[in-house]
Coordinates of C-alpha atoms in Angstrom, one line a residue:
Chain A
M15 CA 0.9 166.7 260.5
N16 CA -0.9 163.5 259.6
P17 CA 0.2 159.8 260.1
V18 CA 0.6 158.3 256.4
H19 CA -0.2 154.7 256.1
T20 CA 1.2 153.1 253.4
Q21 CA -1.3 150.6 252.5
K22 CA -2.9 153.3 250.6
I23 CA -2.6 153.1 247.1
Q24 CA -1.9 156.3 245.5
N25 CA -4.2 157.2 242.5
P26 CA -1.9 158.0 239.3
G27 CA -3.5 160.9 238.2
R28 CA -3.7 162.6 241.3
T29 CA -0.1 161.4 242.2
L30 CA 0.8 163.2 238.6
F31 CA -0.9 166.3 239.5
E32 CA 1.5 166.3 243.0
E33 CA 4.5 165.4 241.5
R34 CA 4.0 167.8 238.5
K35 CA 6.9 169.5 239.7
I36 CA 9.3 166.4 239.8
W37 CA 8.7 165.4 236.8
V38 CA 8.8 168.6 234.8
H39 CA 12.2 169.4 236.7
L40 CA 13.5 165.4 235.4
G41 CA 12.5 165.6 231.9
W42 CA 14.1 168.9 231.6
R43 CA 17.3 167.9 233.2
D44 CA 17.4 164.6 231.1
L45 CA 17.3 166.9 228.3
R46 CA 19.6 169.0 229.5
S47 CA 22.1 166.3 230.2
R48 CA 21.2 164.6 226.6
Y49 CA 22.5 167.5 225.0
S50 CA 25.4 168.9 227.4
R51 CA 28.3 167.8 225.9
T52 CA 27.3 167.8 222.2
L53 CA 28.7 170.2 220.0
I54 CA 25.3 171.3 218.4
G55 CA 22.4 170.3 221.4
P56 CA 19.4 169.8 220.2
W57 CA 20.3 170.4 216.9
W58 CA 21.2 166.8 215.9
S59 CA 17.6 166.3 216.3
V60 CA 16.3 168.6 214.5
A61 CA 19.3 167.7 212.1
N62 CA 18.3 164.2 212.3
L63 CA 14.5 164.4 211.4
L64 CA 15.4 166.7 208.3
T65 CA 17.7 164.3 206.7
I66 CA 15.1 161.4 207.3
V67 CA 12.2 163.5 206.1
F68 CA 14.2 164.6 202.8
G69 CA 15.8 161.3 202.4
S70 CA 12.5 159.4 202.6
S71 CA 10.7 162.2 200.7
L72 CA 13.7 161.5 197.9
A73 CA 13.0 157.4 197.7
V74 CA 9.4 157.5 197.8
G75 CA 9.5 160.4 195.1
L76 CA 11.6 158.1 193.0
I77 CA 9.5 154.8 193.4
S78 CA 6.0 156.9 192.9
G79 CA 7.3 159.0 190.3
N80 CA 6.0 162.3 191.7
S81 CA 8.3 165.3 192.7
A82 CA 10.8 164.6 196.0
L83 CA 9.2 168.0 197.4
S84 CA 5.4 167.2 197.3
Q85 CA 6.2 164.5 199.2
A86 CA 8.4 166.4 201.9
P87 CA 5.5 168.0 204.1
R88 CA 3.5 164.6 204.6
M89 CA 6.4 163.2 205.2
V90 CA 7.4 165.3 207.9
L91 CA 4.6 165.4 209.8
G92 CA 4.3 161.5 209.8
F93 CA 7.9 161.2 210.7
C94 CA 7.9 163.9 213.7
L95 CA 4.6 162.1 215.2
W96 CA 6.1 158.8 214.4
L97 CA 9.7 159.4 216.3
L98 CA 8.0 160.7 219.1
I99 CA 5.8 157.4 219.3
N100 CA 9.2 155.6 218.5
A101 CA 10.9 157.3 221.2
I102 CA 8.6 156.5 223.7
L103 CA 8.0 152.9 223.0
N104 CA 11.4 152.8 222.9
E105 CA 13.0 154.2 226.1
A106 CA 9.6 152.6 227.7
V107 CA 10.9 149.2 227.4
E108 CA 13.7 150.2 229.9
L109 CA 12.5 152.6 231.9
F110 CA 12.1 150.9 235.6
E111 CA 15.4 148.9 234.8
A112 CA 17.5 152.5 234.2
E113 CA 15.6 154.3 237.4
K114 CA 16.6 151.1 239.7
S115 CA 18.9 153.2 242.1
L116 CA 16.1 156.1 241.9
L117 CA 13.0 153.9 242.5
L118 CA 15.2 151.6 245.5
N119 CA 16.5 154.8 247.2
T120 CA 13.2 157.5 247.2
Q121 CA 9.6 157.2 247.4
I122 CA 9.5 158.8 243.4
S123 CA 5.8 157.3 242.2
E124 CA 6.5 155.2 239.4
A125 CA 3.7 156.7 238.0
T126 CA 5.9 160.3 238.1
L127 CA 8.8 157.9 235.9
V128 CA 6.4 157.4 233.3
M129 CA 5.7 161.4 232.9
R130 CA 9.0 162.6 233.1
L131 CA 9.8 159.9 230.2
L132 CA 6.9 161.5 228.0
W133 CA 7.6 164.7 229.0
R134 CA 11.4 164.6 227.9
N135 CA 10.4 163.1 224.8
Y136 CA 7.7 165.8 224.4
L137 CA 10.2 168.6 224.4
V138 CA 12.2 166.6 221.9
F139 CA 9.2 166.6 219.7
L140 CA 8.8 170.5 220.3
H141 CA 11.9 170.8 218.4
S142 CA 10.9 168.8 215.0
F143 CA 8.5 171.9 215.2
V144 CA 11.3 173.8 213.5
V145 CA 11.8 171.2 210.9
V146 CA 8.1 171.2 209.7
V147 CA 8.2 175.0 208.9
L148 CA 11.5 174.4 207.2
T149 CA 10.4 171.5 205.3
F150 CA 7.1 173.6 204.6
L151 CA 9.5 176.4 203.3
I152 CA 11.2 174.3 201.3
A153 CA 8.4 172.5 199.9
Q154 CA 6.6 175.8 199.1
E155 CA 3.7 174.5 201.3
P156 CA 1.6 177.9 202.7
L157 CA 2.6 178.2 206.1
S158 CA -0.6 178.6 208.8
L159 CA -1.9 178.6 212.3
R160 CA -2.9 175.0 211.6
L161 CA 0.5 173.7 212.1
L162 CA 0.1 174.6 215.4
A163 CA -2.5 171.8 216.4
L164 CA 0.4 169.6 216.2
I165 CA 1.4 171.1 219.8
P166 CA -1.3 170.0 221.7
I167 CA -1.7 166.7 219.4
A168 CA 1.6 165.8 220.5
L169 CA 0.4 166.5 223.7
V170 CA -2.9 163.7 223.2
V171 CA -0.2 161.1 222.2
C172 CA 1.7 161.2 225.6
L173 CA -1.6 160.8 226.9
G174 CA -2.5 158.1 224.7
A175 CA 1.0 156.8 225.9
L176 CA 0.8 156.7 229.3
F177 CA -0.5 153.0 229.8
P178 CA 1.4 151.7 226.7
V179 CA 4.8 152.5 228.6
Y180 CA 3.8 151.4 231.9
V181 CA 3.0 148.0 230.0
F182 CA 6.0 148.2 228.2
A183 CA 8.2 148.8 231.0
R184 CA 6.6 146.1 232.9
S185 CA 6.7 143.3 230.7
I186 CA 10.2 142.9 230.6
F187 CA 10.4 142.0 234.1
V188 CA 7.4 139.1 232.9
L189 CA 9.5 137.6 230.4
R190 CA 13.2 138.7 229.6
D191 CA 13.2 138.4 226.0
L192 CA 10.4 141.4 225.2
K193 CA 13.3 143.5 226.2
V194 CA 15.1 142.4 222.5
L195 CA 11.5 141.3 221.2
L196 CA 10.0 144.9 221.1
P197 CA 12.1 147.1 219.7
S198 CA 11.8 145.0 216.6
A199 CA 8.1 144.9 217.3
I200 CA 8.3 149.2 216.6
Q201 CA 10.5 149.0 213.9
L202 CA 7.5 146.2 211.9
V203 CA 4.8 148.7 213.4
F204 CA 6.4 151.4 211.4
F205 CA 6.1 149.1 208.2
L206 CA 2.3 149.4 209.2
T207 CA 1.7 153.0 209.4
P208 CA 1.1 155.0 207.2
I209 CA 4.2 157.2 207.2
L210 CA 5.8 156.3 203.9
W211 CA 2.6 155.2 202.1
T212 CA -1.2 156.5 201.9
P213 CA -4.0 154.6 203.2
P214 CA -6.0 152.6 200.2
E215 CA -9.2 152.6 200.0
S216 CA -9.8 148.7 200.5
G217 CA -7.5 145.6 200.9
P218 CA -5.3 144.2 203.6
M219 CA -3.2 147.6 204.2
H220 CA -6.6 149.4 204.6
T221 CA -7.6 147.1 207.6
I222 CA -4.3 147.4 209.0
S223 CA -4.6 151.4 208.9
I224 CA -8.2 151.4 210.9
F225 CA -6.7 148.9 213.4
N226 CA -3.1 151.6 214.1
P227 CA -3.7 154.0 216.4
A228 CA -0.3 155.1 215.2
G229 CA -2.3 155.9 211.7
W230 CA -5.1 157.3 213.3
I231 CA -2.6 160.2 214.8
I232 CA -0.9 160.5 211.8
E233 CA -3.6 160.6 209.4
F234 CA -5.9 163.0 211.6
T235 CA -2.7 165.5 211.3
R236 CA -2.3 165.2 207.6
Q237 CA -6.0 165.7 207.0
L238 CA -6.1 169.0 209.8
I239 CA -2.7 170.6 208.2
L240 CA -2.7 169.7 204.3
E241 CA -6.2 169.5 203.7
D242 CA -8.0 171.8 206.0
Q243 CA -10.2 168.9 207.3
F244 CA -11.5 167.8 210.2
N245 CA -11.8 164.3 210.5
G246 CA -14.2 164.1 213.5
Y247 CA -14.3 160.7 213.3
L248 CA -10.3 160.3 213.4
F249 CA -10.2 162.7 216.2
A250 CA -12.7 160.9 218.3
K251 CA -11.3 157.7 217.9
V252 CA -7.2 159.2 219.2
C253 CA -9.4 161.0 222.1
I254 CA -11.3 157.9 223.4
L255 CA -7.6 155.8 223.2
A256 CA -6.2 158.3 225.1
F257 CA -8.8 158.6 228.0
V258 CA -8.8 154.5 228.0
S259 CA -5.4 154.7 228.4
F260 CA -5.3 157.3 231.3
L261 CA -8.0 154.9 233.1
L262 CA -6.4 151.7 232.7
M263 CA -2.8 153.7 233.6
S264 CA -5.1 154.5 237.4
L265 CA -6.7 151.1 237.3
S266 CA -3.0 149.8 237.5
A267 CA -2.2 151.5 240.2
K268 CA -2.6 148.8 242.3
S269 CA 0.2 146.3 240.4
M270 CA 2.3 149.2 240.2
R271 CA 3.5 148.6 243.6
T272 CA 4.6 145.3 243.1
I273 CA 7.6 147.0 240.4
R274 CA 9.7 147.6 243.3
K275 CA 9.7 144.0 244.0
L276 CA 10.9 143.0 241.0
L277 CA 14.3 145.2 241.1
Chain B
M1027 CA 4.8 167.2 268.0
S1028 CA 4.5 163.2 268.7
Y1029 CA 6.4 161.7 265.2
K1030 CA 6.3 157.8 265.3
L1031 CA 7.2 155.3 263.0
E1032 CA 5.0 151.9 264.1
L1033 CA 5.2 148.6 262.0
R1034 CA 2.6 146.1 262.9
N1035 CA 2.7 142.7 261.5
V1036 CA 4.3 143.5 258.4
V1037 CA 4.8 141.1 255.6
F1038 CA 6.9 141.6 252.6
T1039 CA 7.6 139.0 250.0
R1040 CA 10.0 139.3 247.1
F1041 CA 9.8 136.8 243.9
M1042 CA 12.6 134.2 243.6
E1043 CA 13.4 132.5 240.7
R1044 CA 12.5 128.7 241.0
D1045 CA 15.2 127.5 239.0
K1046 CA 17.6 128.6 235.6
R1047 CA 14.7 128.3 233.1
A1048 CA 12.4 131.0 235.0
R1049 CA 12.2 133.2 231.9
F1050 CA 7.9 133.5 232.8
A1051 CA 6.4 135.2 236.1
L1052 CA 5.2 131.8 236.5
H1053 CA 8.2 130.8 237.0
R1054 CA 9.0 132.4 240.0
V1055 CA 8.0 131.4 243.7
E1056 CA 6.8 134.1 246.5
R1057 CA 9.4 134.7 249.6
N1058 CA 8.5 136.1 253.1
V1059 CA 11.7 138.6 252.9
I1060 CA 10.1 140.1 256.3
D1061 CA 7.8 138.2 257.6
D1062 CA 4.8 139.2 260.3
L1063 CA 7.5 141.3 261.7
S1064 CA 6.4 144.2 264.4
I1065 CA 7.7 147.1 266.0
S1066 CA 7.0 150.5 267.6
I1067 CA 9.8 153.3 267.3
A1068 CA 9.1 156.2 269.9
P1069 CA 10.9 159.4 270.0
G1070 CA 14.3 159.8 271.0
E1071 CA 14.7 156.5 270.5
R1072 CA 18.2 155.6 268.1
V1073 CA 17.8 152.3 266.8
G1074 CA 20.5 149.8 265.6
L1075 CA 19.6 146.7 263.0
L1076 CA 21.8 143.8 263.6
G1077 CA 21.6 141.0 261.2
E1078 CA 23.3 138.7 258.7
N1079 CA 23.6 139.3 254.8
G1080 CA 19.8 138.8 253.4
A1081 CA 18.4 138.8 257.2
G1082 CA 16.6 141.9 255.8
K1083 CA 17.6 144.8 257.8
T1084 CA 17.5 147.3 254.4
T1085 CA 14.2 145.7 253.3
L1086 CA 13.0 146.8 256.6
L1087 CA 14.4 149.9 255.8
R1088 CA 12.6 150.3 252.8
I1089 CA 9.2 149.6 254.3
M1090 CA 9.5 152.3 257.0
A1091 CA 11.0 154.3 253.9
G1092 CA 7.8 154.0 252.5
I1093 CA 10.1 153.0 249.2
F1094 CA 8.6 149.4 249.5
Q1095 CA 4.8 148.6 250.1
P1096 CA 4.0 146.0 252.3
D1097 CA 2.3 143.2 251.2
S1098 CA -0.1 143.2 254.7
G1099 CA 0.4 144.3 257.5
S1100 CA 0.8 148.5 258.3
V1101 CA 2.9 151.4 258.5
S1102 CA 2.0 154.3 260.4
R1103 CA 4.8 156.9 260.0
V1104 CA 4.4 160.2 261.8
G1105 CA 7.8 163.1 260.4
D1106 CA 9.8 163.7 257.5
V1107 CA 11.8 160.6 256.7
S1108 CA 15.3 160.8 255.0
C1109 CA 17.2 157.8 254.0
F1110 CA 20.5 156.9 253.0
L1111 CA 20.2 153.4 251.6
D1112 CA 22.8 152.2 249.4
G1113 CA 26.0 153.1 247.7
F1114 CA 24.7 155.7 245.5
F1115 CA 21.6 156.9 246.4
G1116 CA 19.8 157.2 243.6
L1117 CA 21.9 159.8 241.9
D1118 CA 22.6 160.2 238.4
P1119 CA 26.2 159.7 237.5
F1120 CA 26.0 161.7 234.8
L1121 CA 24.8 164.4 236.4
T1122 CA 27.3 166.9 238.6
G1123 CA 27.3 166.5 242.5
R1124 CA 25.4 170.4 242.4
E1125 CA 22.8 169.1 239.8
N1126 CA 21.9 165.8 241.6
A1127 CA 21.8 168.4 244.2
K1128 CA 19.3 170.9 242.6
S1129 CA 17.1 167.4 241.6
R1130 CA 16.9 166.3 245.1
S1131 CA 15.9 169.0 246.3
V1132 CA 13.2 169.6 244.2
M1133 CA 12.1 166.2 244.7
A1134 CA 12.1 166.8 248.2
G1135 CA 9.2 170.0 247.1
M1136 CA 11.6 172.5 248.0
S1137 CA 10.7 176.1 245.8
K1138 CA 13.7 177.5 243.7
A1139 CA 14.9 179.5 246.0
E1140 CA 14.8 177.3 249.3
C1141 CA 16.5 174.6 245.9
L1142 CA 19.6 177.3 245.7
S1143 CA 20.2 177.6 249.6
N1144 CA 19.9 174.3 249.8
V1145 CA 22.3 173.7 247.4
E1146 CA 24.6 176.1 249.1
N1147 CA 24.3 174.2 252.3
I1148 CA 25.2 170.5 250.6
E1149 CA 28.4 172.2 248.8
D1150 CA 29.6 173.6 252.0
F1151 CA 28.9 170.4 254.3
A1152 CA 30.1 167.6 251.7
D1153 CA 33.5 169.6 251.4
I1154 CA 34.5 167.9 248.0
G1155 CA 35.7 171.3 246.3
E1156 CA 35.6 171.8 242.3
Y1157 CA 34.0 167.4 242.2
F1158 CA 30.9 169.3 243.2
D1159 CA 30.5 170.3 239.8
Q1160 CA 32.0 167.0 238.0
P1161 CA 29.9 164.2 237.0
V1162 CA 29.3 161.9 239.8
K1163 CA 30.9 159.1 238.0
S1164 CA 34.0 160.1 238.6
Y1165 CA 34.1 160.5 242.4
S1166 CA 35.5 157.8 244.6
T1167 CA 33.1 155.8 247.1
G1168 CA 34.0 158.3 250.2
M1169 CA 33.3 161.3 248.1
I1170 CA 29.7 159.9 246.8
L1171 CA 28.7 159.3 250.4
R1172 CA 30.2 163.0 251.6
L1173 CA 27.7 163.9 248.8
V1174 CA 25.3 161.5 249.8
F1175 CA 25.1 162.5 253.4
S1176 CA 25.3 165.9 252.7
I1177 CA 22.1 165.8 250.2
G1178 CA 20.0 163.8 252.8
T1179 CA 20.7 165.7 256.3
S1180 CA 21.0 168.7 254.7
R1181 CA 17.4 169.7 256.2
T1182 CA 15.7 168.9 259.2
H1183 CA 13.4 165.4 259.1
Q1184 CA 12.1 163.6 261.8
I1185 CA 13.1 160.3 260.9
L1186 CA 16.5 159.5 259.7
L1187 CA 17.1 155.9 258.2
I1188 CA 20.6 154.8 257.6
D1189 CA 22.3 151.4 255.8
E1190 CA 25.9 150.7 256.6
G1191 CA 26.4 154.3 256.6
L1192 CA 29.4 156.0 257.4
G1193 CA 32.4 153.1 257.0
T1194 CA 33.6 154.4 254.0
A1195 CA 34.2 158.2 254.5
D1196 CA 37.4 159.3 256.3
L1197 CA 37.7 160.0 259.9
K1198 CA 37.2 163.8 259.5
F1199 CA 34.4 163.3 257.9
Q1200 CA 32.7 160.6 259.6
Q1201 CA 33.4 163.1 263.0
K1202 CA 31.7 166.0 260.7
A1203 CA 28.9 163.6 260.1
F1204 CA 28.6 162.4 263.9
Q1205 CA 28.4 166.1 265.2
R1206 CA 26.1 166.7 262.3
L1207 CA 23.8 163.8 263.4
E1208 CA 24.4 164.9 267.2
E1209 CA 22.6 168.4 266.0
M1210 CA 19.7 166.5 263.9
Y1211 CA 19.3 164.4 266.9
A1212 CA 17.5 167.4 268.8
S1213 CA 14.9 167.6 265.5
A1214 CA 14.9 164.1 264.6
P1215 CA 13.8 161.7 267.3
I1216 CA 13.8 158.7 265.1
I1217 CA 17.3 157.8 263.7
V1218 CA 17.1 153.7 262.6
I1219 CA 21.0 152.6 261.5
A1220 CA 21.9 148.9 260.1
S1221 CA 25.1 148.5 260.1
H1222 CA 28.0 145.5 261.0
N1223 CA 30.1 148.0 262.4
L1224 CA 29.2 147.6 266.0
D1225 CA 31.2 150.6 266.9
I1226 CA 29.2 152.8 265.5
L1227 CA 26.1 151.1 266.6
R1228 CA 27.3 151.5 270.4
Q1229 CA 28.5 154.8 269.3
Q1230 CA 25.1 156.0 267.7
C1231 CA 22.3 153.5 269.1
T1232 CA 20.5 153.5 272.5
R1233 CA 17.9 150.3 271.4
G1234 CA 18.9 147.0 269.1
V1235 CA 17.1 145.1 267.5
V1236 CA 18.9 141.7 265.9
I1237 CA 16.4 140.3 262.8
S1238 CA 17.2 137.0 261.8
R1239 CA 15.0 135.6 258.5
G1240 CA 12.5 138.7 258.2
R1241 CA 11.7 138.5 262.0
I1242 CA 13.0 140.3 264.8
V1243 CA 14.7 137.7 267.3
Y1244 CA 15.9 139.9 269.9
D1245 CA 15.1 143.7 271.0
G1246 CA 16.2 145.7 273.9
Q1247 CA 19.6 147.7 274.7
I1248 CA 22.2 148.0 272.2
E1249 CA 24.8 145.9 274.3
S1250 CA 22.6 143.0 274.6
A1251 CA 21.8 143.0 271.5
I1252 CA 25.0 143.2 270.1
S1253 CA 26.0 140.5 272.2
Q1254 CA 23.3 138.8 271.4
Y1255 CA 24.5 139.0 268.0
S1256 CA 28.2 138.6 268.5
S1257 CA 26.7 135.4 269.9
V1258 CA 25.0 133.8 266.8
Q1259 CA 27.6 134.9 264.3
A1260 CA 30.5 132.8 267.1
Q1261 CA 28.0 129.7 266.1

């Protein structure tokens, strides 16, 4: 048995791989715990997304003068990805506070807790797939294998969220007010993301959509699935973002060690 | 195998809020909770940690366990560590005892088959009957302690760290727990117990370390350490 020297800083990437069994188990357990005493279990999130999609499609259809059903496929792709991003960021705000007991009693790494959060939300996202298929069937949009692209796209979203989750989870220790402000900011980003609207060719909303990573991923997915168009530029931006997020997460290893001091 | 636990010149600081306006990290100051502390524990030693509230006992145990990373100095540990540091031990109150036991087994790196047999061991030892399948939030303090102790000692560890251990357990379970500690002592050569219960320390420890403001003020035989601590408390 080799001695363990605690001054050695663990690389989060390595920790994530070494502790993969832990975060996979904990994420799955969270999901079971979430639905353990509900009547319809995971179908709650399916029903929730279905209601949002058709409610929004109807509203947008009425405003724009188009048929509600024609809006539904665009809406469902936008909403299923947005709900993933929204849930990840909202849960991130209280991540380390909620896991205080675990952090102060076990050697579990902070990076593992971040992965646990991403994994359980990814599992919830997979429920959305049923809604996407249902919506496409109702809207009489042809089903194709391109729909399966949602699965790796959501993985890229999770990878891209690694660093933001860490920043959000840590930020409330710097300024407590952020605990209240961040969820409001996320709500604001919803309106600035092309979910209910299509990015115009020019103007302020066009500029906003250029700088909105959530918009990149949603637009890329819509173009790929609905228009059979692979937008290499958006894809590159999303991949670079995910890579940078992972890199920043690795670089923040030293700073991660101080989180337990703040609990 | 030569197991050991050694801390050299360990300094650990915590952020303290300077005043009521401490909304920003900038308003916080750092304070040494553990201050240039060195200790070496050899196999076969059962160490009792004594000190007033806030002396740094729990923080020291967390550093020994690898939960807290020191700001400077080094910690060298050879051997698997098991620790019971607070009443809830990181259990999820919304999960059942069984689910918590399974999670902790997975976190300990056990395979599926090992997890199953480990959960059975934990259930047998905790002896809390049908409550094992009830959410932990419905447990009494004593039942939580039973579960925590059973999880923590369900497999062999070479380093056992206990904070304010067994005070809330009933006598029957205390005896059972002490018997298990005795059994573990054969394979867990290093045990560190932080407690204000002097009887438990007398019963379980051979060496006593008195801590004050993050520094060791006495290190020697347990009886002498208790006398030293008692005289300081009496002042």
